[in-house]
Amino acid sequence: MSQLLYMWCLRTVPVQLFDHIAKCIAVFTKEEFGKEKKKLALGFTFSFPTKLDGLAKGILIRWTKGFCASGVVGKDVVRLLRRACKKIPEIDVDVVAILNDTVGTLMACAFSDKNCQMGVILGTGTNACYMEKLKNVHKMKGEWENDGLPDEIIIDIEWGGFGDDGCLSFVQTEYDKEIDEKSLNPQRQLYIPLNCS
């Protein structure tokens, strides 16, 4: 059953995908809180390349890891999840933040050890993030100075895309190339199948 559900989620349309996620949230909240309807803040871990336009706004750049649900690329996935949650009257959930799994890993570790400087994921995908001084982030020059906020930022490396330019083709075996050709997203995230499940 879980394999069939997984295959369905890979290729569904956005409304069905996010409605399913919202239903899972409803099941979880019912199991945890019973029939008591509590207002809950939700942090949304979304492990796909996403352009973050705010703490709770993330535009999907592209699917990876075999997902190809149509109509989601270029859309705000937080908005899609919020809409789906509003359809279920038994829950009162607000998606207050979207983050990548590596960022969540780093933040969880840093909560208990302030010396934590890096988050790494090795699983169905792979990625890393690290702490960087804002003065070294050329993309944000001038935007952060004198704003009273911390002088560091988390940089999401998105190293799963390493090799998409062909620089890893010399290490790909015929089997790696066949897997890539038959994937839903050929020539994308080539580093992941070389290292992960």
Backbone as numpy.savetxt, mean C-alpha at the origin, in Angstrom:
# Nx Ny Nz CAx CAy CAz Cx Cy Cz
-11.68 -22.08 -0.56 -12.50 -20.88 -0.56 -11.63 -19.62 -0.56
-10.60 -19.57 0.29 -9.77 -18.36 0.36 -9.03 -18.14 -0.96
-8.64 -19.22 -1.65 -7.96 -19.09 -2.94 -8.91 -18.50 -3.98
-10.18 -18.95 -3.99 -11.16 -18.40 -4.93 -11.41 -16.93 -4.66
-11.52 -16.57 -3.39 -11.73 -15.18 -3.01 -10.54 -14.34 -3.45
-9.34 -14.85 -3.23 -8.13 -14.14 -3.62 -8.13 -13.89 -5.13
-8.43 -14.92 -5.92 -8.45 -14.78 -7.38 -9.52 -13.77 -7.81
-10.68 -13.76 -7.12 -11.73 -12.80 -7.44 -11.26 -11.38 -7.15
-10.62 -11.18 -6.01 -10.14 -9.85 -5.62 -9.09 -9.32 -6.59
-8.30 -10.22 -7.17 -7.26 -9.78 -8.09 -7.84 -9.09 -9.32
-9.00 -9.54 -9.76 -9.50 -9.12 -11.07 -10.87 -8.45 -11.05
-11.35 -8.03 -9.92 -12.69 -7.48 -9.81 -12.73 -6.00 -10.20
-13.88 -5.38 -10.05 -14.02 -3.94 -10.30 -13.94 -3.21 -8.95
-13.63 -1.90 -8.96 -13.37 -1.21 -7.70 -14.50 -1.25 -6.69
-15.73 -1.09 -7.14 -16.85 -1.08 -6.20 -16.91 -2.41 -5.46
-16.82 -3.52 -6.18 -16.87 -4.83 -5.54 -15.68 -5.04 -4.61
-14.49 -4.65 -5.04 -13.30 -4.84 -4.21 -13.42 -4.08 -2.90
-13.75 -2.81 -2.96 -13.81 -2.00 -1.74 -15.05 -2.32 -0.91
-16.14 -2.73 -1.54 -17.30 -3.21 -0.78 -16.93 -4.45 0.02
-16.15 -5.33 -0.59 -15.71 -6.54 0.12 -14.82 -6.17 1.32
-13.90 -5.24 1.12 -13.04 -4.80 2.23 -13.89 -4.21 3.35
-14.87 -3.38 2.99 -15.75 -2.77 4.00 -16.54 -3.84 4.75
-17.00 -4.86 4.05 -17.73 -5.95 4.72 -16.81 -6.68 5.70
-15.56 -6.87 5.33 -14.60 -7.51 6.25 -14.38 -6.63 7.48
-14.31 -5.33 7.29 -14.19 -4.40 8.42 -15.41 -4.52 9.32
-16.60 -4.63 8.72 -17.84 -4.77 9.49 -17.83 -6.05 10.31
-17.38 -7.15 9.71 -17.30 -8.43 10.44 -16.34 -8.28 11.62
-15.19 -7.68 11.37 -14.20 -7.50 12.43 -14.75 -6.64 13.57
-15.37 -5.51 13.24 -15.88 -4.63 14.30 -16.99 -5.29 15.09
-17.82 -6.09 14.41 -18.88 -6.81 15.13 -18.29 -7.83 16.09
-17.25 -8.54 15.64 -16.60 -9.54 16.51 -15.90 -8.87 17.69
-15.31 -7.71 17.46 -14.56 -7.02 18.51 -15.44 -6.23 19.47
-16.50 -5.60 18.94 -17.29 -4.67 19.74 -18.75 -5.08 19.88
-19.13 -6.21 19.31 -20.53 -6.63 19.38 -21.40 -5.71 18.56
-22.62 -5.51 19.01 -23.56 -4.67 18.25 -23.38 -3.19 18.55
-22.52 -2.89 19.52 -22.27 -1.49 19.86 -21.60 -0.78 18.68
-22.24 0.26 18.18 -21.69 1.01 17.05 -20.78 2.10 17.60
-19.48 1.94 17.37 -18.50 2.90 17.84 -17.90 3.63 16.65
-17.63 4.90 16.82 -16.91 5.64 15.78 -15.45 5.22 15.86
-14.94 4.73 14.76 -13.56 4.23 14.73 -12.74 4.95 13.67
-11.52 5.29 14.06 -10.55 5.83 13.10 -9.77 4.65 12.53
-9.58 4.65 11.23 -8.93 3.53 10.56 -7.68 3.99 9.84
-6.56 3.32 10.11 -5.34 3.49 9.33 -5.35 2.43 8.24
-5.19 2.82 7.00 -5.33 1.94 5.84 -3.96 1.66 5.24
-3.48 0.42 5.44 -2.23 0.00 4.81 -2.55 -0.46 3.40
-1.96 0.19 2.42 -2.20 -0.11 1.01 -0.85 -0.34 0.35
-0.55 -1.59 0.04 0.80 -1.99 -0.35 1.02 -1.98 -1.86
0.62 -0.90 -2.49 0.80 -0.75 -3.93 1.35 0.64 -4.20
2.07 0.82 -5.32 2.59 2.16 -5.62 1.45 3.18 -5.68
1.54 4.17 -4.80 0.47 5.14 -4.63 1.06 6.53 -4.47
0.46 7.52 -5.12 0.88 8.91 -4.95 0.08 9.48 -3.79
0.77 9.85 -2.74 0.10 10.40 -1.57 -0.04 11.90 -1.73
-1.27 12.37 -1.70 -1.56 13.79 -1.80 -2.04 14.36 -0.48
-1.79 13.64 0.59 -2.20 14.05 1.92 -2.21 12.84 2.82
-2.46 13.05 4.10 -2.46 11.95 5.06 -3.51 10.91 4.73
-4.63 11.35 4.15 -5.72 10.42 3.84 -6.17 10.56 2.39
-5.22 10.71 1.50 -5.54 10.75 0.07 -4.42 10.05 -0.68
-4.76 8.95 -1.35 -3.77 8.18 -2.07 -4.28 7.75 -3.44
-3.59 8.18 -4.48 -3.97 7.85 -5.85 -3.14 6.64 -6.30
-3.83 5.56 -6.66 -3.14 4.35 -7.12 -2.43 4.64 -8.44
-1.12 4.38 -8.46 -0.32 4.58 -9.66 -0.45 3.37 -10.58
-0.29 2.18 -10.00 -0.43 0.94 -10.78 -0.58 -0.22 -9.82
-1.22 -1.27 -10.30 -1.33 -2.51 -9.53 -0.03 -3.30 -9.67
0.27 -4.08 -8.66 1.40 -5.01 -8.69 0.93 -6.30 -8.02
1.83 -7.25 -7.86 1.56 -8.50 -7.14 0.39 -9.29 -7.71
0.14 -9.16 -9.01 -0.91 -9.93 -9.64 -2.29 -9.31 -9.60
-2.43 -8.17 -8.93 -3.73 -7.49 -8.90 -3.94 -6.71 -10.19
-5.17 -6.66 -10.65 -5.48 -5.83 -11.83 -6.94 -5.39 -11.80
-7.50 -5.16 -10.63 -8.90 -4.72 -10.53 -9.07 -3.47 -11.39
-9.99 -3.52 -12.32 -10.15 -2.43 -13.29 -10.75 -1.19 -12.64
-10.39 -0.05 -13.19 -11.00 1.20 -12.77 -10.48 1.80 -11.49
-9.37 1.30 -10.96 -8.85 1.84 -9.70 -7.61 2.71 -9.94
-6.80 2.36 -10.93 -5.60 3.15 -11.23 -6.03 4.59 -11.52
-5.34 5.53 -10.86 -5.67 6.94 -11.01 -6.75 7.44 -10.07
-7.29 6.55 -9.25 -8.36 6.92 -8.30 -7.81 7.00 -6.88
-8.50 7.76 -6.05 -8.17 7.89 -4.63 -8.73 6.68 -3.90
-7.86 5.78 -3.46 -8.31 4.54 -2.83 -8.92 4.78 -1.45
-8.52 5.84 -0.78 -9.13 6.18 0.51 -10.59 6.56 0.28
-10.83 7.34 -0.73 -12.21 7.74 -1.06 -13.07 6.52 -1.40
-12.50 5.59 -2.17 -13.23 4.37 -2.53 -13.59 3.56 -1.28
-12.64 3.46 -0.33 -12.91 2.71 0.89 -13.91 3.44 1.78
-13.78 4.75 1.88 -14.75 5.53 2.68 -16.17 5.35 2.14
-16.31 5.45 0.82 -17.62 5.27 0.19 -18.20 3.90 0.50
-17.36 2.87 0.41 -17.82 1.50 0.68 -18.24 1.35 2.14
-17.49 1.94 3.06 -17.83 1.83 4.49 -19.14 2.55 4.81
-19.42 3.65 4.13 -20.66 4.40 4.37 -21.90 3.60 3.96
-21.73 2.61 3.10 -22.86 1.78 2.66 -23.32 0.80 3.74
-22.50 0.61 4.77 -22.81 -0.36 5.81 -23.22 0.39 7.07
-24.52 0.43 7.36 -25.01 1.25 8.48 -24.52 0.78 9.85
-24.10 -0.47 9.96 -23.67 -1.01 11.26 -22.30 -0.49 11.69
-21.56 0.14 10.78 -20.23 0.61 11.16 -20.12 2.11 10.95
-19.28 2.74 11.77 -18.99 4.17 11.65 -17.47 4.29 11.64
-16.91 4.14 10.45 -15.46 4.10 10.29 -15.02 5.28 9.43
-13.97 5.96 9.89 -13.38 7.01 9.08 -11.93 6.64 8.79
-11.59 6.60 7.52 -10.21 6.32 7.12 -9.43 7.61 7.32
-8.58 7.64 8.34 -7.88 8.88 8.70 -6.46 8.94 8.14
-5.94 7.79 7.69 -4.58 7.79 7.15 -4.40 6.60 6.21
-3.60 6.83 5.19 -3.19 5.75 4.29 -1.67 5.67 4.37
-1.17 4.45 4.43 0.26 4.28 4.46 0.66 2.97 3.79
1.89 2.93 3.40 2.49 1.76 2.80 2.90 0.79 3.91
2.94 -0.49 3.63 3.29 -1.47 4.67 4.69 -1.25 5.24
5.63 -0.78 4.41 6.97 -0.53 4.95 6.96 0.63 5.93
6.18 1.66 5.63 6.06 2.81 6.52 5.41 2.37 7.83
4.38 1.55 7.74 3.74 1.02 8.95 4.71 0.21 9.79
5.56 -0.57 9.13 6.57 -1.36 9.84 7.55 -0.46 10.57
8.05 0.56 9.87 8.99 1.49 10.49 8.34 2.21 11.66
7.11 2.70 11.48 6.43 3.44 12.54 6.13 2.57 13.76
5.75 1.32 13.51 5.47 0.41 14.63 6.74 0.16 15.44
7.85 -0.04 14.74 9.11 -0.26 15.45 9.55 1.01 16.18
9.44 2.16 15.50 9.86 3.43 16.10 9.03 3.80 17.32
7.80 3.28 17.39 6.96 3.54 18.55 7.61 2.98 19.81
8.28 1.83 19.67 8.92 1.23 20.85 10.43 1.47 20.90
11.04 1.83 19.77 12.48 2.10 19.74 12.73 3.30 18.84
12.96 4.45 19.45 13.10 5.68 18.67 14.33 5.69 17.77
15.21 4.72 17.92 16.38 4.62 17.05 16.10 3.90 15.74
14.90 3.38 15.58 14.54 2.68 14.34 14.61 3.66 13.17
15.32 3.29 12.12 15.52 4.17 10.98 15.04 3.59 9.65
14.60 2.32 9.66 14.27 1.67 8.39 13.18 0.63 8.59
12.31 0.51 7.60 11.31 -0.55 7.56 11.53 -1.37 6.30
11.46 -2.68 6.40 11.69 -3.57 5.24 10.60 -4.63 5.22
10.08 -4.91 4.03 9.09 -5.97 3.83 9.68 -7.00 2.88
9.62 -8.25 3.27 9.97 -9.39 2.40 8.84 -10.39 2.56
8.02 -10.55 1.55 6.87 -11.45 1.63 6.33 -11.69 0.24
5.03 -11.40 0.04 4.48 -11.52 -1.31 5.04 -10.42 -2.20
5.61 -9.42 -1.58 6.30 -8.34 -2.28 7.50 -7.95 -1.44
8.26 -6.99 -1.91 9.39 -6.49 -1.13 9.52 -4.99 -1.35
9.91 -4.32 -0.29 10.06 -2.87 -0.34 10.79 -2.43 0.92
11.19 -1.18 0.93 11.84 -0.61 2.10 11.56 0.88 2.17
11.72 1.43 3.36 11.64 2.87 3.55 12.65 3.23 4.63
13.00 4.50 4.69 13.99 4.94 5.68 13.73 6.40 6.04
14.32 6.82 7.14 14.22 8.20 7.60 15.28 9.04 6.89
14.87 10.22 6.43 15.79 11.11 5.72 15.60 12.54 6.21
16.68 13.29 6.29 16.60 14.71 6.63 15.92 15.45 5.48
14.96 16.31 5.81 14.24 17.06 4.78 15.17 17.90 3.91
16.24 18.40 4.50 17.16 19.24 3.72 17.80 18.47 2.57
17.79 17.12 2.66 18.36 16.29 1.59 17.33 15.88 0.54
16.08 16.26 0.73 15.02 15.88 -0.21 14.78 17.05 -1.15
15.40 16.98 -2.31 15.35 18.10 -3.27 13.94 18.40 -3.74
13.10 17.40 -3.79 11.71 17.57 -4.23 10.94 18.52 -3.31
11.38 18.64 -2.06 10.65 19.45 -1.08 11.43 20.70 -0.66
12.42 21.09 -1.42 13.22 22.27 -1.06 12.31 23.48 -0.84
12.52 24.12 0.30 11.78 25.34 0.62 10.40 25.13 1.20
9.81 23.96 1.02 8.45 23.71 1.51 8.40 23.48 3.01
9.49 23.06 3.59 9.46 22.65 4.99 10.15 23.64 5.91
10.97 24.50 5.38 11.76 25.39 6.23 10.86 26.32 7.04
11.16 26.44 8.31 10.44 27.34 9.23 8.96 27.02 9.39
8.57 25.77 9.18 7.16 25.43 9.37 6.88 24.84 10.75
7.94 24.67 11.55 7.76 24.17 12.91 7.59 22.67 13.00
7.62 21.97 11.89 7.47 20.52 11.88 8.82 19.84 11.97
8.84 18.53 12.25 10.11 17.80 12.32 10.92 17.96 11.03
12.24 17.81 11.16 13.10 18.01 10.00 13.46 16.70 9.29
12.68 15.64 9.55 12.89 14.36 8.87 11.60 13.91 8.19
11.77 13.06 7.21 10.64 12.50 6.48 10.94 11.03 6.20
9.88 10.24 6.04 10.06 8.84 5.65 10.08 8.78 4.13
11.12 8.19 3.58 11.24 7.99 2.13 10.89 6.54 1.82
9.90 6.34 0.97 9.50 5.01 0.52 10.30 4.71 -0.75
11.15 3.71 -0.69 12.07 3.42 -1.79 11.36 2.80 -2.99
10.32 1.99 -2.76 9.65 1.26 -3.84 10.66 0.47 -4.67
11.52 -0.27 -3.98 12.56 -1.00 -4.69 12.04 -2.21 -5.45
10.77 -2.53 -5.30 10.18 -3.60 -6.10 10.26 -3.30 -7.59
10.32 -2.00 -7.93 10.43 -1.59 -9.33 11.85 -1.62 -9.87
12.81 -1.96 -9.00 14.20 -2.07 -9.45 14.26 -3.13 -10.54
14.84 -2.80 -11.65 14.96 -3.74 -12.76 13.94 -3.51 -13.86
12.96 -2.65 -13.61 11.95 -2.39 -14.64 12.56 -1.77 -15.90
13.74 -1.17 -15.75 14.42 -0.57 -16.91 15.31 -1.56 -17.66
15.28 -2.83 -17.22 16.07 -3.86 -17.90 17.42 -4.15 -17.28
17.80 -3.43 -16.23 19.14 -3.60 -15.66 19.33 -4.95 -14.97
18.25 -5.68 -14.71 18.38 -7.00 -14.07 18.19 -8.16 -15.05
18.02 -7.86 -16.33 17.73 -8.93 -17.29 18.86 -9.96 -17.35
20.08 -9.55 -17.04 21.20 -10.50 -17.10 21.13 -11.57 -16.00
20.36 -11.33 -14.93 20.23 -12.34 -13.88 18.94 -13.14 -14.00
18.04 -12.73 -14.88 16.78 -13.46 -15.05 17.03 -14.76 -15.80
16.51 -15.83 -15.24 16.58 -17.12 -15.92 15.42 -17.21 -16.92
15.42 -18.26 -17.72 14.30 -18.45 -18.66 12.99 -18.59 -17.90
13.06 -19.15 -16.69 11.85 -19.33 -15.87 11.35 -17.98 -15.35
12.28 -17.13 -14.92 11.90 -15.78 -14.48 11.21 -15.02 -15.61
11.76 -15.14 -16.81 11.19 -14.43 -17.97 9.81 -14.98 -18.32
9.64 -16.29 -18.21 8.34 -16.89 -18.49 7.29 -16.44 -17.47
7.68 -16.41 -16.20 6.77 -15.95 -15.14 6.36 -14.50 -15.42
7.33 -13.67 -15.80 7.02 -12.27 -16.08 6.08 -12.14 -17.28
6.35 -12.87 -18.35 5.52 -12.80 -19.56 4.07 -13.20 -19.28
3.88 -14.15 -18.36 2.53 -14.64 -18.06 1.86 -13.87 -16.93
2.58 -12.91 -16.35 2.00 -12.15 -15.23 0.96 -11.16 -15.74
0.14 -10.67 -14.83 -0.87 -9.67 -15.18 -0.24 -8.31 -15.46
0.97 -8.09 -14.95 1.66 -6.81 -15.12 3.08 -7.05 -15.64
3.23 -7.53 -16.89 4.57 -7.82 -17.39 5.46 -6.58 -17.43
6.74 -6.81 -17.22 7.76 -5.75 -17.23 7.57 -4.74 -16.10
6.84 -5.12 -15.06 6.64 -4.25 -13.90 7.04 -4.99 -12.64
7.72 -4.29 -11.75 8.09 -4.86 -10.45 8.86 -6.17 -10.62
9.82 -6.18 -11.52 10.58 -7.39 -11.84 11.40 -7.91 -10.66
11.79 -7.04 -9.79 12.62 -7.43 -8.64 11.86 -8.33 -7.67
10.55 -8.14 -7.58 9.75 -8.88 -6.61 9.76 -10.39 -6.86
9.43 -10.88 -8.07 9.45 -12.34 -8.24 10.85 -12.94 -8.15
11.88 -12.14 -8.30 13.24 -12.65 -8.13 13.56 -12.91 -6.66
12.80 -12.29 -5.76 13.11 -12.36 -4.33 11.98 -12.86 -3.44
10.76 -12.86 -3.93 9.61 -13.15 -3.07 8.73 -14.23 -3.68
7.67 -14.56 -2.92 6.74 -15.58 -3.41 5.85 -15.04 -4.49
